[in-house]
Amino acid sequence: EITLRRVDCTSLTYIVTINMYTDTGSPIRFGDGELRYGDGSDPFITPTVNNSTLPGLPAEVGFVTFSIPHTFPGPGRYTISYIEANRNEGVLNIANSVNTTFYIQTEIIIDPFLGCSNTPVLLVPPIDKACTGVAFFHNPGAFDPDGDSLSYEFVVPKMNKNSDVIAYLAP
């Protein structure tokens, strides 16, 4: 999850935060990936961050959060993304998941006529268990601090901007 929180409504500086849930049994750690701001500036290479725990998460699930300020050059539509070398091994509906880049993105529209925009935040961890043949539900608990309306859309996971993962199987 990538979120942006505007520092104040008189500047174009945002706190960009990446929240990741990780497999504590995997040797792969968050970091050494590229955080791209979508404004033509150089990507930021994230530091390696060790897993921490959150109350209520299963023992094998870690949590990492990383934040950095960034000032955008002006009003516009920006796609902020993060990409790193590997996903967890054994993702059943992504062929060769361990050698498939992990990519996430979010978008923000900075427009003085729309007010002081922030991105929504997800309040419910995406840690679920499902059974074959049984209806599965997940509500990410999205909350928008600006009171904007929210909607959800299923998309094919990406391995880079505009590049879907190879051999994806819909659940």
Tab-separated table of N, CA and C in Angstrom:
chain	number	residue	atom	x	y	z
A	1	GLU	N	0.846	-1.173	0.000
A	1	GLU	CA	0.000	0.000	0.000
A	1	GLU	C	0.892	1.238	0.000
A	2	ILE	N	0.593	2.179	-0.880
A	2	ILE	CA	1.282	3.466	-0.899
A	2	ILE	C	0.250	4.532	-0.570
A	3	THR	N	0.564	5.365	0.423
A	3	THR	CA	-0.328	6.465	0.759
A	3	THR	C	0.445	7.772	0.714
A	4	LEU	N	-0.284	8.856	0.477
A	4	LEU	CA	0.299	10.194	0.488
A	4	LEU	C	-0.526	11.073	1.414
A	5	ARG	N	0.168	11.752	2.321
A	5	ARG	CA	-0.470	12.684	3.246
A	5	ARG	C	0.178	14.042	3.058
A	6	ARG	N	-0.614	15.022	2.706
A	6	ARG	CA	-0.095	16.369	2.464
A	6	ARG	C	0.346	16.989	3.784
A	7	VAL	N	1.552	17.550	3.799
A	7	VAL	CA	2.110	18.124	5.023
A	7	VAL	C	1.269	19.312	5.486
A	8	ASP	N	0.945	20.216	4.568
A	8	ASP	CA	0.003	21.299	4.842
A	8	ASP	C	-0.557	21.779	3.510
A	9	CYS	N	-1.654	22.480	3.568
A	9	CYS	CA	-2.368	22.842	2.340
A	9	CYS	C	-1.751	24.018	1.595
A	10	THR	N	-0.649	24.555	2.100
A	10	THR	CA	0.001	25.673	1.407
A	10	THR	C	1.251	25.238	0.654
A	11	SER	N	1.627	23.965	0.779
A	11	SER	CA	2.812	23.486	0.069
A	11	SER	C	2.439	22.281	-0.788
A	12	LEU	N	3.376	21.838	-1.599
A	12	LEU	CA	3.180	20.647	-2.433
A	12	LEU	C	3.989	19.473	-1.888
A	13	THR	N	4.311	19.532	-0.591
A	13	THR	CA	5.080	18.464	0.050
A	13	THR	C	4.128	17.453	0.681
A	14	TYR	N	4.404	16.195	0.397
A	14	TYR	CA	3.622	15.079	0.917
A	14	TYR	C	4.556	14.118	1.656
A	15	ILE	N	4.005	13.402	2.627
A	15	ILE	CA	4.705	12.261	3.229
A	15	ILE	C	4.224	11.039	2.457
A	16	VAL	N	5.148	10.392	1.759
A	16	VAL	CA	4.843	9.183	0.994
A	16	VAL	C	5.174	7.997	1.893
A	17	THR	N	4.194	7.129	2.122
A	17	THR	CA	4.376	5.973	3.000
A	17	THR	C	4.069	4.689	2.248
A	18	ILE	N	4.962	3.716	2.401
A	18	ILE	CA	4.737	2.373	1.864
A	18	ILE	C	4.513	1.459	3.061
A	19	ASN	N	3.390	0.747	3.068
A	19	ASN	CA	3.106	-0.275	4.083
A	19	ASN	C	3.085	-1.623	3.396
A	20	MET	N	3.851	-2.560	3.940
A	20	MET	CA	3.957	-3.886	3.329
A	20	MET	C	3.756	-4.967	4.387
A	21	TYR	N	3.062	-6.015	3.998
A	21	TYR	CA	2.934	-7.205	4.827
A	21	TYR	C	3.864	-8.243	4.222
A	22	THR	N	4.658	-8.891	5.053
A	22	THR	CA	5.723	-9.768	4.566
A	22	THR	C	5.620	-11.164	5.164
A	23	ASP	N	6.298	-12.093	4.539
A	23	ASP	CA	6.405	-13.473	5.010
A	23	ASP	C	7.668	-13.549	5.871
A	24	THR	N	7.510	-13.725	7.178
A	24	THR	CA	8.678	-13.724	8.066
A	24	THR	C	9.573	-14.944	7.862
A	25	GLY	N	9.057	-15.986	7.218
A	25	GLY	CA	9.867	-17.165	6.950
A	25	GLY	C	10.709	-17.037	5.689
A	26	SER	N	10.519	-15.972	4.943
A	26	SER	CA	11.252	-15.764	3.696
A	26	SER	C	12.513	-14.956	3.965
A	27	PRO	N	13.593	-15.256	3.240
A	27	PRO	CA	14.806	-14.442	3.394
A	27	PRO	C	14.686	-13.072	2.712
A	28	ILE	N	13.637	-12.878	1.918
A	28	ILE	CA	13.449	-11.616	1.215
A	28	ILE	C	12.989	-10.547	2.200
A	29	ARG	N	13.629	-9.401	2.168
A	29	ARG	CA	13.276	-8.278	3.027
A	29	ARG	C	12.840	-7.108	2.166
A	30	PHE	N	11.998	-6.271	2.732
A	30	PHE	CA	11.601	-5.043	2.051
A	30	PHE	C	12.829	-4.170	1.859
A	31	GLY	N	12.928	-3.561	0.693
A	31	GLY	CA	13.986	-2.590	0.458
A	31	GLY	C	14.774	-2.877	-0.797
A	32	ASP	N	15.663	-1.956	-1.093
A	32	ASP	CA	16.471	-2.022	-2.289
A	32	ASP	C	15.599	-1.936	-3.538
A	33	GLY	N	14.418	-1.333	-3.366
A	33	GLY	CA	13.508	-1.147	-4.481
A	33	GLY	C	13.458	0.317	-4.874
A	34	GLU	N	12.778	0.592	-5.975
A	34	GLU	CA	12.664	1.957	-6.486
A	34	GLU	C	11.301	2.533	-6.156
A	35	LEU	N	11.321	3.657	-5.462
A	35	LEU	CA	10.122	4.442	-5.233
A	35	LEU	C	10.128	5.545	-6.277
A	36	ARG	N	9.129	5.531	-7.149
A	36	ARG	CA	9.037	6.508	-8.232
A	36	ARG	C	7.872	7.445	-7.940
A	37	TYR	N	8.111	8.741	-8.095
A	37	TYR	CA	7.112	9.748	-7.733
A	37	TYR	C	6.209	10.152	-8.894
A	38	GLY	N	6.529	9.751	-10.100
A	38	GLY	CA	5.685	10.047	-11.242
A	38	GLY	C	5.775	11.472	-11.742
A	39	ASP	N	6.797	12.193	-11.281
A	39	ASP	CA	6.939	13.597	-11.679
A	39	ASP	C	8.225	13.873	-12.450
A	40	GLY	N	8.904	12.817	-12.878
A	40	GLY	CA	10.146	12.989	-13.627
A	40	GLY	C	11.386	13.068	-12.762
A	41	SER	N	11.222	13.111	-11.442
A	41	SER	CA	12.393	13.137	-10.567
A	41	SER	C	13.026	11.749	-10.518
A	42	ASP	N	14.282	11.698	-10.061
A	42	ASP	CA	14.975	10.417	-9.956
A	42	ASP	C	14.272	9.507	-8.956
A	43	PRO	N	14.244	8.186	-9.240
A	43	PRO	CA	13.668	7.259	-8.261
A	43	PRO	C	14.491	7.264	-6.974
A	44	PHE	N	13.835	6.980	-5.866
A	44	PHE	CA	14.503	6.847	-4.577
A	44	PHE	C	14.682	5.362	-4.301
A	45	ILE	N	15.899	4.937	-3.987
A	45	ILE	CA	16.161	3.536	-3.648
A	45	ILE	C	15.914	3.372	-2.151
A	46	THR	N	14.943	2.541	-1.814
A	46	THR	CA	14.561	2.376	-0.412
A	46	THR	C	15.605	1.562	0.352
A	47	PRO	N	15.796	1.884	1.633
A	47	PRO	CA	16.694	1.079	2.457
A	47	PRO	C	16.040	-0.255	2.790
A	48	THR	N	16.854	-1.234	3.168
A	48	THR	CA	16.318	-2.504	3.645
A	48	THR	C	15.765	-2.278	5.054
A	49	VAL	N	14.547	-2.745	5.268
A	49	VAL	CA	13.878	-2.566	6.556
A	49	VAL	C	13.473	-3.941	7.064
A	50	ASN	N	13.825	-4.236	8.309
A	50	ASN	CA	13.461	-5.522	8.899
A	50	ASN	C	11.980	-5.564	9.251
A	51	ASN	N	11.440	-6.769	9.279
A	51	ASN	CA	10.052	-6.983	9.657
A	51	ASN	C	9.818	-6.568	11.095
A	52	SER	N	8.630	-6.088	11.360
A	52	SER	CA	8.180	-5.910	12.729
A	52	SER	C	6.858	-6.663	12.846
A	53	THR	N	6.272	-6.662	14.009
A	53	THR	CA	5.009	-7.367	14.191
A	53	THR	C	3.912	-6.360	14.534
A	54	LEU	N	2.700	-6.743	14.252
A	54	LEU	CA	1.529	-5.964	14.625
A	54	LEU	C	0.589	-6.871	15.406
A	55	PRO	N	-0.044	-6.365	16.449
A	55	PRO	CA	-1.027	-7.187	17.173
A	55	PRO	C	-2.116	-7.676	16.227
A	56	GLY	N	-2.478	-8.932	16.380
A	56	GLY	CA	-3.549	-9.502	15.570
A	56	GLY	C	-3.100	-10.175	14.291
A	57	LEU	N	-1.826	-10.011	13.910
A	57	LEU	CA	-1.342	-10.685	12.709
A	57	LEU	C	-0.849	-12.075	13.072
A	58	PRO	N	-1.008	-13.047	12.170
A	58	PRO	CA	-0.458	-14.383	12.423
A	58	PRO	C	1.062	-14.329	12.605
A	59	ALA	N	1.607	-15.336	13.272
A	59	ALA	CA	3.044	-15.368	13.607
A	59	ALA	C	3.933	-15.276	12.373
A	60	GLU	N	3.498	-15.793	11.233
A	60	GLU	CA	4.348	-15.816	10.041
A	60	GLU	C	4.226	-14.551	9.181
A	61	VAL	N	3.461	-13.575	9.667
A	61	VAL	CA	3.245	-12.348	8.903
A	61	VAL	C	3.933	-11.170	9.597
A	62	GLY	N	4.812	-10.521	8.844
A	62	GLY	CA	5.492	-9.333	9.351
A	62	GLY	C	4.912	-8.085	8.716
A	63	PHE	N	5.309	-6.944	9.251
A	63	PHE	CA	4.828	-5.665	8.753
A	63	PHE	C	6.003	-4.712	8.643
A	64	VAL	N	6.053	-3.976	7.537
A	64	VAL	CA	7.099	-2.982	7.307
A	64	VAL	C	6.423	-1.694	6.885
A	65	THR	N	6.904	-0.593	7.428
A	65	THR	CA	6.432	0.704	6.968
A	65	THR	C	7.635	1.597	6.719
A	66	PHE	N	7.557	2.369	5.650
A	66	PHE	CA	8.647	3.275	5.287
A	66	PHE	C	8.025	4.573	4.803
A	67	SER	N	8.510	5.707	5.311
A	67	SER	CA	7.976	7.018	4.916
A	67	SER	C	9.103	7.953	4.509
A	68	ILE	N	8.781	8.834	3.563
A	68	ILE	CA	9.746	9.832	3.101
A	68	ILE	C	8.965	11.044	2.573
A	69	PRO	N	9.455	12.258	2.854
A	69	PRO	CA	8.781	13.429	2.278
A	69	PRO	C	9.173	13.623	0.817
A	70	HIS	N	8.256	14.169	0.040
A	70	HIS	CA	8.548	14.498	-1.366
A	70	HIS	C	7.736	15.731	-1.751
A	71	THR	N	8.388	16.656	-2.442
A	71	THR	CA	7.713	17.858	-2.917
A	71	THR	C	7.489	17.742	-4.422
A	72	PHE	N	6.240	17.832	-4.838
A	72	PHE	CA	5.891	17.753	-6.245
A	72	PHE	C	6.097	19.116	-6.896
A	73	PRO	N	6.378	19.127	-8.201
A	73	PRO	CA	6.709	20.394	-8.876
A	73	PRO	C	5.517	21.322	-9.096
A	74	GLY	N	4.306	20.799	-9.051
A	74	GLY	CA	3.137	21.640	-9.282
A	74	GLY	C	1.887	20.799	-9.357
A	75	PRO	N	0.741	21.424	-9.624
A	75	PRO	CA	-0.498	20.663	-9.780
A	75	PRO	C	-0.361	19.643	-10.915
A	76	GLY	N	-1.096	18.548	-10.805
A	76	GLY	CA	-1.080	17.523	-11.841
A	76	GLY	C	-1.565	16.193	-11.310
A	77	ARG	N	-1.565	15.207	-12.184
A	77	ARG	CA	-1.933	13.821	-11.850
A	77	ARG	C	-0.637	13.024	-11.802
A	78	TYR	N	-0.366	12.409	-10.660
A	78	TYR	CA	0.892	11.694	-10.466
A	78	TYR	C	0.619	10.239	-10.077
A	79	THR	N	1.334	9.321	-10.733
A	79	THR	CA	1.295	7.905	-10.373
A	79	THR	C	2.566	7.601	-9.597
A	80	ILE	N	2.406	7.293	-8.329
A	80	ILE	CA	3.529	6.984	-7.451
A	80	ILE	C	3.612	5.466	-7.374
A	81	SER	N	4.819	4.919	-7.572
A	81	SER	CA	4.944	3.458	-7.628
A	81	SER	C	6.166	2.978	-6.858
A	82	TYR	N	6.108	1.695	-6.521
A	82	TYR	CA	7.230	1.026	-5.860
A	82	TYR	C	7.438	-0.312	-6.549
A	83	ILE	N	8.703	-0.612	-6.859
A	83	ILE	CA	9.032	-1.884	-7.500
A	83	ILE	C	10.282	-2.444	-6.831
A	84	GLU	N	10.255	-3.755	-6.556
A	84	GLU	CA	11.448	-4.420	-6.048
A	84	GLU	C	11.596	-5.770	-6.725
A	85	ALA	N	12.733	-6.395	-6.511
A	85	ALA	CA	13.138	-7.551	-7.318
A	85	ALA	C	12.211	-8.762	-7.237
A	86	ASN	N	11.759	-9.142	-6.067
A	86	ASN	CA	11.070	-10.430	-5.958
A	86	ASN	C	9.781	-10.361	-5.171
A	87	ARG	N	8.876	-11.244	-5.544
A	87	ARG	CA	7.683	-11.529	-4.736
A	87	ARG	C	8.006	-12.756	-3.898
A	88	ASN	N	7.099	-13.091	-2.986
A	88	ASN	CA	7.270	-14.327	-2.235
A	88	ASN	C	7.173	-15.526	-3.167
A	89	GLU	N	7.895	-16.559	-2.817
A	89	GLU	CA	7.832	-17.811	-3.572
A	89	GLU	C	6.514	-18.513	-3.272
A	90	GLY	N	5.995	-19.202	-4.276
A	90	GLY	CA	4.830	-20.054	-4.065
A	90	GLY	C	3.485	-19.366	-4.203
A	91	VAL	N	3.423	-18.181	-4.786
A	91	VAL	CA	2.128	-17.560	-5.050
A	91	VAL	C	1.455	-18.417	-6.123
A	92	LEU	N	0.332	-19.021	-5.788
A	92	LEU	CA	-0.245	-20.051	-6.637
A	92	LEU	C	-0.784	-19.561	-7.972
A	93	ASN	N	-1.223	-18.322	-8.051
A	93	ASN	CA	-1.808	-17.884	-9.328
A	93	ASN	C	-0.908	-16.927	-10.105
A	94	ILE	N	0.403	-16.932	-9.770
A	94	ILE	CA	1.397	-16.182	-10.539
A	94	ILE	C	2.547	-17.144	-10.847
A	95	ALA	N	2.770	-17.424	-12.121
A	95	ALA	CA	3.841	-18.340	-12.514
A	95	ALA	C	5.191	-17.770	-12.083
A	96	ASN	N	6.038	-18.627	-11.483
A	96	ASN	CA	7.393	-18.251	-11.094
A	96	ASN	C	7.408	-16.958	-10.254
A	97	SER	N	6.545	-16.911	-9.246
A	97	SER	CA	6.346	-15.676	-8.477
A	97	SER	C	7.635	-15.157	-7.846
A	98	VAL	N	8.515	-16.028	-7.390
A	98	VAL	CA	9.734	-15.581	-6.711
A	98	VAL	C	10.660	-14.790	-7.634
A	99	ASN	N	10.552	-15.017	-8.934
A	99	ASN	CA	11.375	-14.272	-9.899
A	99	ASN	C	10.571	-13.212	-10.659
A	100	THR	N	9.421	-12.844	-10.118
A	100	THR	CA	8.567	-11.824	-10.727
A	100	THR	C	8.649	-10.563	-9.875
A	101	THR	N	8.980	-9.453	-10.483
A	101	THR	CA	9.086	-8.216	-9.715
A	101	THR	C	7.763	-7.891	-9.026
A	102	PHE	N	7.892	-7.302	-7.844
A	102	PHE	CA	6.745	-6.861	-7.058
A	102	PHE	C	6.525	-5.387	-7.368
A	103	TYR	N	5.308	-5.025	-7.757
A	103	TYR	CA	5.018	-3.659	-8.164
A	103	TYR	C	3.665	-3.223	-7.603
A	104	ILE	N	3.646	-2.040	-6.996
A	104	ILE	CA	2.393	-1.440	-6.561
A	104	ILE	C	2.398	0.032	-6.958
A	105	GLN	N	1.209	0.609	-7.075
A	105	GLN	CA	1.135	2.021	-7.434
A	105	GLN	C	-0.110	2.646	-6.821
A	106	THR	N	-0.078	3.947	-6.723
A	106	THR	CA	-1.245	4.733	-6.351
A	106	THR	C	-1.205	6.008	-7.166
A	107	GLU	N	-2.312	6.706	-7.197
A	107	GLU	CA	-2.383	7.927	-7.985
A	107	GLU	C	-2.951	9.046	-7.125
A	108	ILE	N	-2.427	10.238	-7.327
A	108	ILE	CA	-2.977	11.410	-6.654
A	108	ILE	C	-3.128	12.530	-7.663
A	109	ILE	N	-4.204	13.283	-7.511
A	109	ILE	CA	-4.432	14.468	-8.326
A	109	ILE	C	-4.237	15.672	-7.416
A	110	ILE	N	-3.256	16.491	-7.752
A	110	ILE	CA	-3.001	17.712	-7.001
A	110	ILE	C	-3.610	18.847	-7.802
A	111	ASP	N	-4.653	19.429	-7.255
A	111	ASP	CA	-5.384	20.487	-7.944
A	111	ASP	C	-5.870	21.480	-6.894
A	112	PRO	N	-5.440	22.735	-6.965
A	112	PRO	CA	-5.849	23.706	-5.947
A	112	PRO	C	-7.369	23.895	-5.872
A	113	PHE	N	-8.092	23.607	-6.950
A	113	PHE	CA	-9.547	23.748	-6.940
A	113	PHE	C	-10.243	22.570	-6.253
A	114	LEU	N	-9.506	21.449	-6.061
A	114	LEU	CA	-10.077	20.283	-5.374
A	114	LEU	C	-9.780	20.288	-3.878
A	115	GLY	N	-8.958	21.201	-3.427
A	115	GLY	CA	-8.632	21.270	-2.006
A	115	GLY	C	-7.346	20.537	-1.686
A	116	CYS	N	-7.192	20.207	-0.442
A	116	CYS	CA	-5.960	19.620	0.102
A	116	CYS	C	-6.074	18.099	0.080
A	117	SER	N	-5.741	17.475	-1.055
A	117	SER	CA	-5.970	16.043	-1.243
A	117	SER	C	-4.922	15.150	-0.583
A	118	ASN	N	-5.403	14.035	-0.055
A	118	ASN	CA	-4.594	12.929	0.459
A	118	ASN	C	-5.127	11.662	-0.190
A	119	THR	N	-4.372	10.585	-0.127
A	119	THR	CA	-4.878	9.315	-0.652
A	119	THR	C	-5.618	8.568	0.452
A	120	PRO	N	-6.506	7.637	0.078
A	120	PRO	CA	-7.155	6.806	1.088
A	120	PRO	C	-6.136	5.915	1.794
A	121	VAL	N	-6.506	5.426	2.969
A	121	VAL	CA	-5.695	4.461	3.706
A	121	VAL	C	-6.537	3.207	3.920
A	122	LEU	N	-5.869	2.059	3.974
A	122	LEU	CA	-6.546	0.781	4.195
A	122	LEU	C	-6.386	0.410	5.661
A	123	LEU	N	-7.498	0.219	6.346
A	123	LEU	CA	-7.480	-0.005	7.787
A	123	LEU	C	-7.492	-1.479	8.182
A	124	VAL	N	-7.779	-2.373	7.233
A	124	VAL	CA	-7.857	-3.802	7.532
A	124	VAL	C	-6.700	-4.516	6.829
A	125	PRO	N	-5.834	-5.207	7.588
A	125	PRO	CA	-4.719	-5.918	6.954
A	125	PRO	C	-5.223	-6.940	5.933
A	126	PRO	N	-4.522	-7.089	4.801
A	126	PRO	CA	-4.956	-8.010	3.753
A	126	PRO	C	-4.492	-9.446	4.009
A	127	ILE	N	-4.707	-9.925	5.217
A	127	ILE	CA	-4.286	-11.269	5.600
A	127	ILE	C	-5.542	-12.110	5.773
A	128	ASP	N	-5.786	-12.995	4.830
A	128	ASP	CA	-7.010	-13.778	4.819
A	128	ASP	C	-6.704	-15.228	4.509
A	129	LYS	N	-7.622	-16.089	4.884
A	129	LYS	CA	-7.570	-17.495	4.491
A	129	LYS	C	-8.894	-17.803	3.820
A	130	ALA	N	-8.837	-18.578	2.750
A	130	ALA	CA	-10.044	-18.903	2.013
A	130	ALA	C	-10.078	-20.400	1.730
A	131	CYS	N	-11.253	-20.893	1.432
A	131	CYS	CA	-11.445	-22.306	1.106
A	131	CYS	C	-12.037	-22.421	-0.291
A	132	THR	N	-11.608	-23.429	-1.011
A	132	THR	CA	-12.136	-23.688	-2.340
A	132	THR	C	-13.622	-23.984	-2.251
A	133	GLY	N	-14.397	-23.367	-3.164
A	133	GLY	CA	-15.825	-23.639	-3.241
A	133	GLY	C	-16.665	-22.868	-2.240
A	134	VAL	N	-16.055	-21.977	-1.470
A	134	VAL	CA	-16.793	-21.203	-0.475
A	134	VAL	C	-16.612	-19.722	-0.807
A	135	ALA	N	-17.696	-18.967	-0.688
A	135	ALA	CA	-17.612	-17.532	-0.979
A	135	ALA	C	-16.543	-16.888	-0.095
A	136	PHE	N	-15.777	-15.994	-0.686
A	136	PHE	CA	-14.695	-15.306	0.018
A	136	PHE	C	-14.963	-13.807	-0.003
A	137	PHE	N	-14.823	-13.189	1.141
A	137	PHE	CA	-15.052	-11.752	1.248
A	137	PHE	C	-13.857	-11.100	1.929
A	138	HIS	N	-13.484	-9.943	1.440
A	138	HIS	CA	-12.480	-9.127	2.136
A	138	HIS	C	-12.848	-7.665	1.958
A	139	ASN	N	-12.954	-6.973	3.054
A	139	ASN	CA	-13.191	-5.533	3.017
A	139	ASN	C	-11.922	-4.878	3.536
A	140	PRO	N	-11.181	-4.145	2.695
A	140	PRO	CA	-9.916	-3.550	3.139
A	140	PRO	C	-10.098	-2.372	4.086
A	141	GLY	N	-11.345	-2.012	4.365
A	141	GLY	CA	-11.585	-0.925	5.305
A	141	GLY	C	-11.015	0.396	4.827
A	142	ALA	N	-11.172	0.694	3.546
A	142	ALA	CA	-10.620	1.930	3.004
A	142	ALA	C	-11.291	3.135	3.648
A	143	PHE	N	-10.464	4.107	3.987
A	143	PHE	CA	-10.931	5.336	4.614
A	143	PHE	C	-10.258	6.500	3.918
A	144	ASP	N	-11.032	7.491	3.535
A	144	ASP	CA	-10.445	8.663	2.900
A	144	ASP	C	-10.507	9.833	3.871
A	145	PRO	N	-9.342	10.352	4.288
A	145	PRO	CA	-9.327	11.437	5.277
A	145	PRO	C	-9.974	12.725	4.782
A	146	ASP	N	-10.168	12.852	3.462
A	146	ASP	CA	-10.786	14.050	2.895
A	146	ASP	C	-12.290	13.884	2.707
A	147	GLY	N	-12.810	12.689	2.996
A	147	GLY	CA	-14.237	12.440	2.824
A	147	GLY	C	-14.648	12.138	1.400
A	148	ASP	N	-13.673	11.869	0.511
A	148	ASP	CA	-14.001	11.530	-0.877
A	148	ASP	C	-14.683	10.164	-0.937
A	149	SER	N	-15.524	9.953	-1.950
A	149	SER	CA	-16.149	8.650	-2.138
A	149	SER	C	-15.113	7.688	-2.713
A	150	LEU	N	-15.242	6.421	-2.381
A	150	LEU	CA	-14.278	5.401	-2.807
A	150	LEU	C	-15.007	4.270	-3.504
A	151	SER	N	-14.337	3.649	-4.479
A	151	SER	CA	-14.854	2.450	-5.118
A	151	SER	C	-13.681	1.507	-5.338
A	152	TYR	N	-13.974	0.230	-5.536
A	152	TYR	CA	-12.947	-0.787	-5.719
A	152	TYR	C	-13.038	-1.364	-7.126
A	153	GLU	N	-11.894	-1.820	-7.613
A	153	GLU	CA	-11.845	-2.456	-8.919
A	153	GLU	C	-10.782	-3.550	-8.866
A	154	PHE	N	-11.136	-4.765	-9.301
A	154	PHE	CA	-10.148	-5.823	-9.413
A	154	PHE	C	-9.267	-5.545	-10.622
A	155	VAL	N	-7.971	-5.714	-10.459
A	155	VAL	CA	-7.037	-5.566	-11.569
A	155	VAL	C	-6.065	-6.740	-11.534
A	156	VAL	N	-5.474	-7.042	-12.668
A	156	VAL	CA	-4.433	-8.062	-12.729
A	156	VAL	C	-3.180	-7.486	-12.056
A	157	PRO	N	-2.515	-8.238	-11.181
A	157	PRO	CA	-1.286	-7.731	-10.570
A	157	PRO	C	-0.269	-7.341	-11.640
A	158	LYS	N	0.509	-6.356	-11.328
A	158	LYS	CA	1.510	-5.849	-12.270
A	158	LYS	C	2.916	-6.243	-11.815
A	159	MET	N	3.816	-6.313	-12.807
A	159	MET	CA	5.225	-6.532	-12.489
A	159	MET	C	6.047	-5.291	-12.814
A	160	ASN	N	5.398	-4.314	-13.438
A	160	ASN	CA	5.986	-3.010	-13.722
A	160	ASN	C	4.851	-2.136	-14.232
A	161	LYS	N	5.110	-0.863	-14.386
A	161	LYS	CA	4.066	0.023	-14.880
A	161	LYS	C	3.579	-0.475	-16.235
A	162	ASN	N	2.286	-0.625	-16.377
A	162	ASN	CA	1.638	-1.085	-17.610
A	162	ASN	C	2.027	-2.498	-18.030
A	163	SER	N	2.603	-3.309	-17.120
A	163	SER	CA	2.995	-4.686	-17.443
A	163	SER	C	2.388	-5.655	-16.431
A	164	ASP	N	1.405	-6.430	-16.899
A	164	ASP	CA	0.803	-7.440	-16.021
A	164	ASP	C	1.789	-8.572	-15.759
A	165	VAL	N	1.618	-9.250	-14.609
A	165	VAL	CA	2.466	-10.404	-14.351
A	165	VAL	C	2.186	-11.460	-15.419
A	166	ILE	N	3.176	-12.296	-15.674
A	166	ILE	CA	3.078	-13.316	-16.712
A	166	ILE	C	2.322	-14.527	-16.158
A	167	ALA	N	1.442	-15.070	-16.985
A	167	ALA	CA	0.705	-16.296	-16.668
A	167	ALA	C	-0.125	-16.179	-15.395
A	168	TYR	N	-0.770	-15.038	-15.211
A	168	TYR	CA	-1.664	-14.838	-14.062
A	168	TYR	C	-2.920	-15.653	-14.233
A	169	LEU	N	-3.368	-16.315	-13.172
A	169	LEU	CA	-4.623	-17.067	-13.173
A	169	LEU	C	-5.591	-16.370	-12.234
A	170	ALA	N	-6.752	-15.972	-12.734
A	170	ALA	CA	-7.750	-15.333	-11.886
A	170	ALA	C	-8.196	-16.300	-10.790
A	171	PRO	N	-8.367	-15.811	-9.579
A	171	PRO	CA	-8.779	-16.719	-8.483
A	171	PRO	C	-10.165	-17.284	-8.715
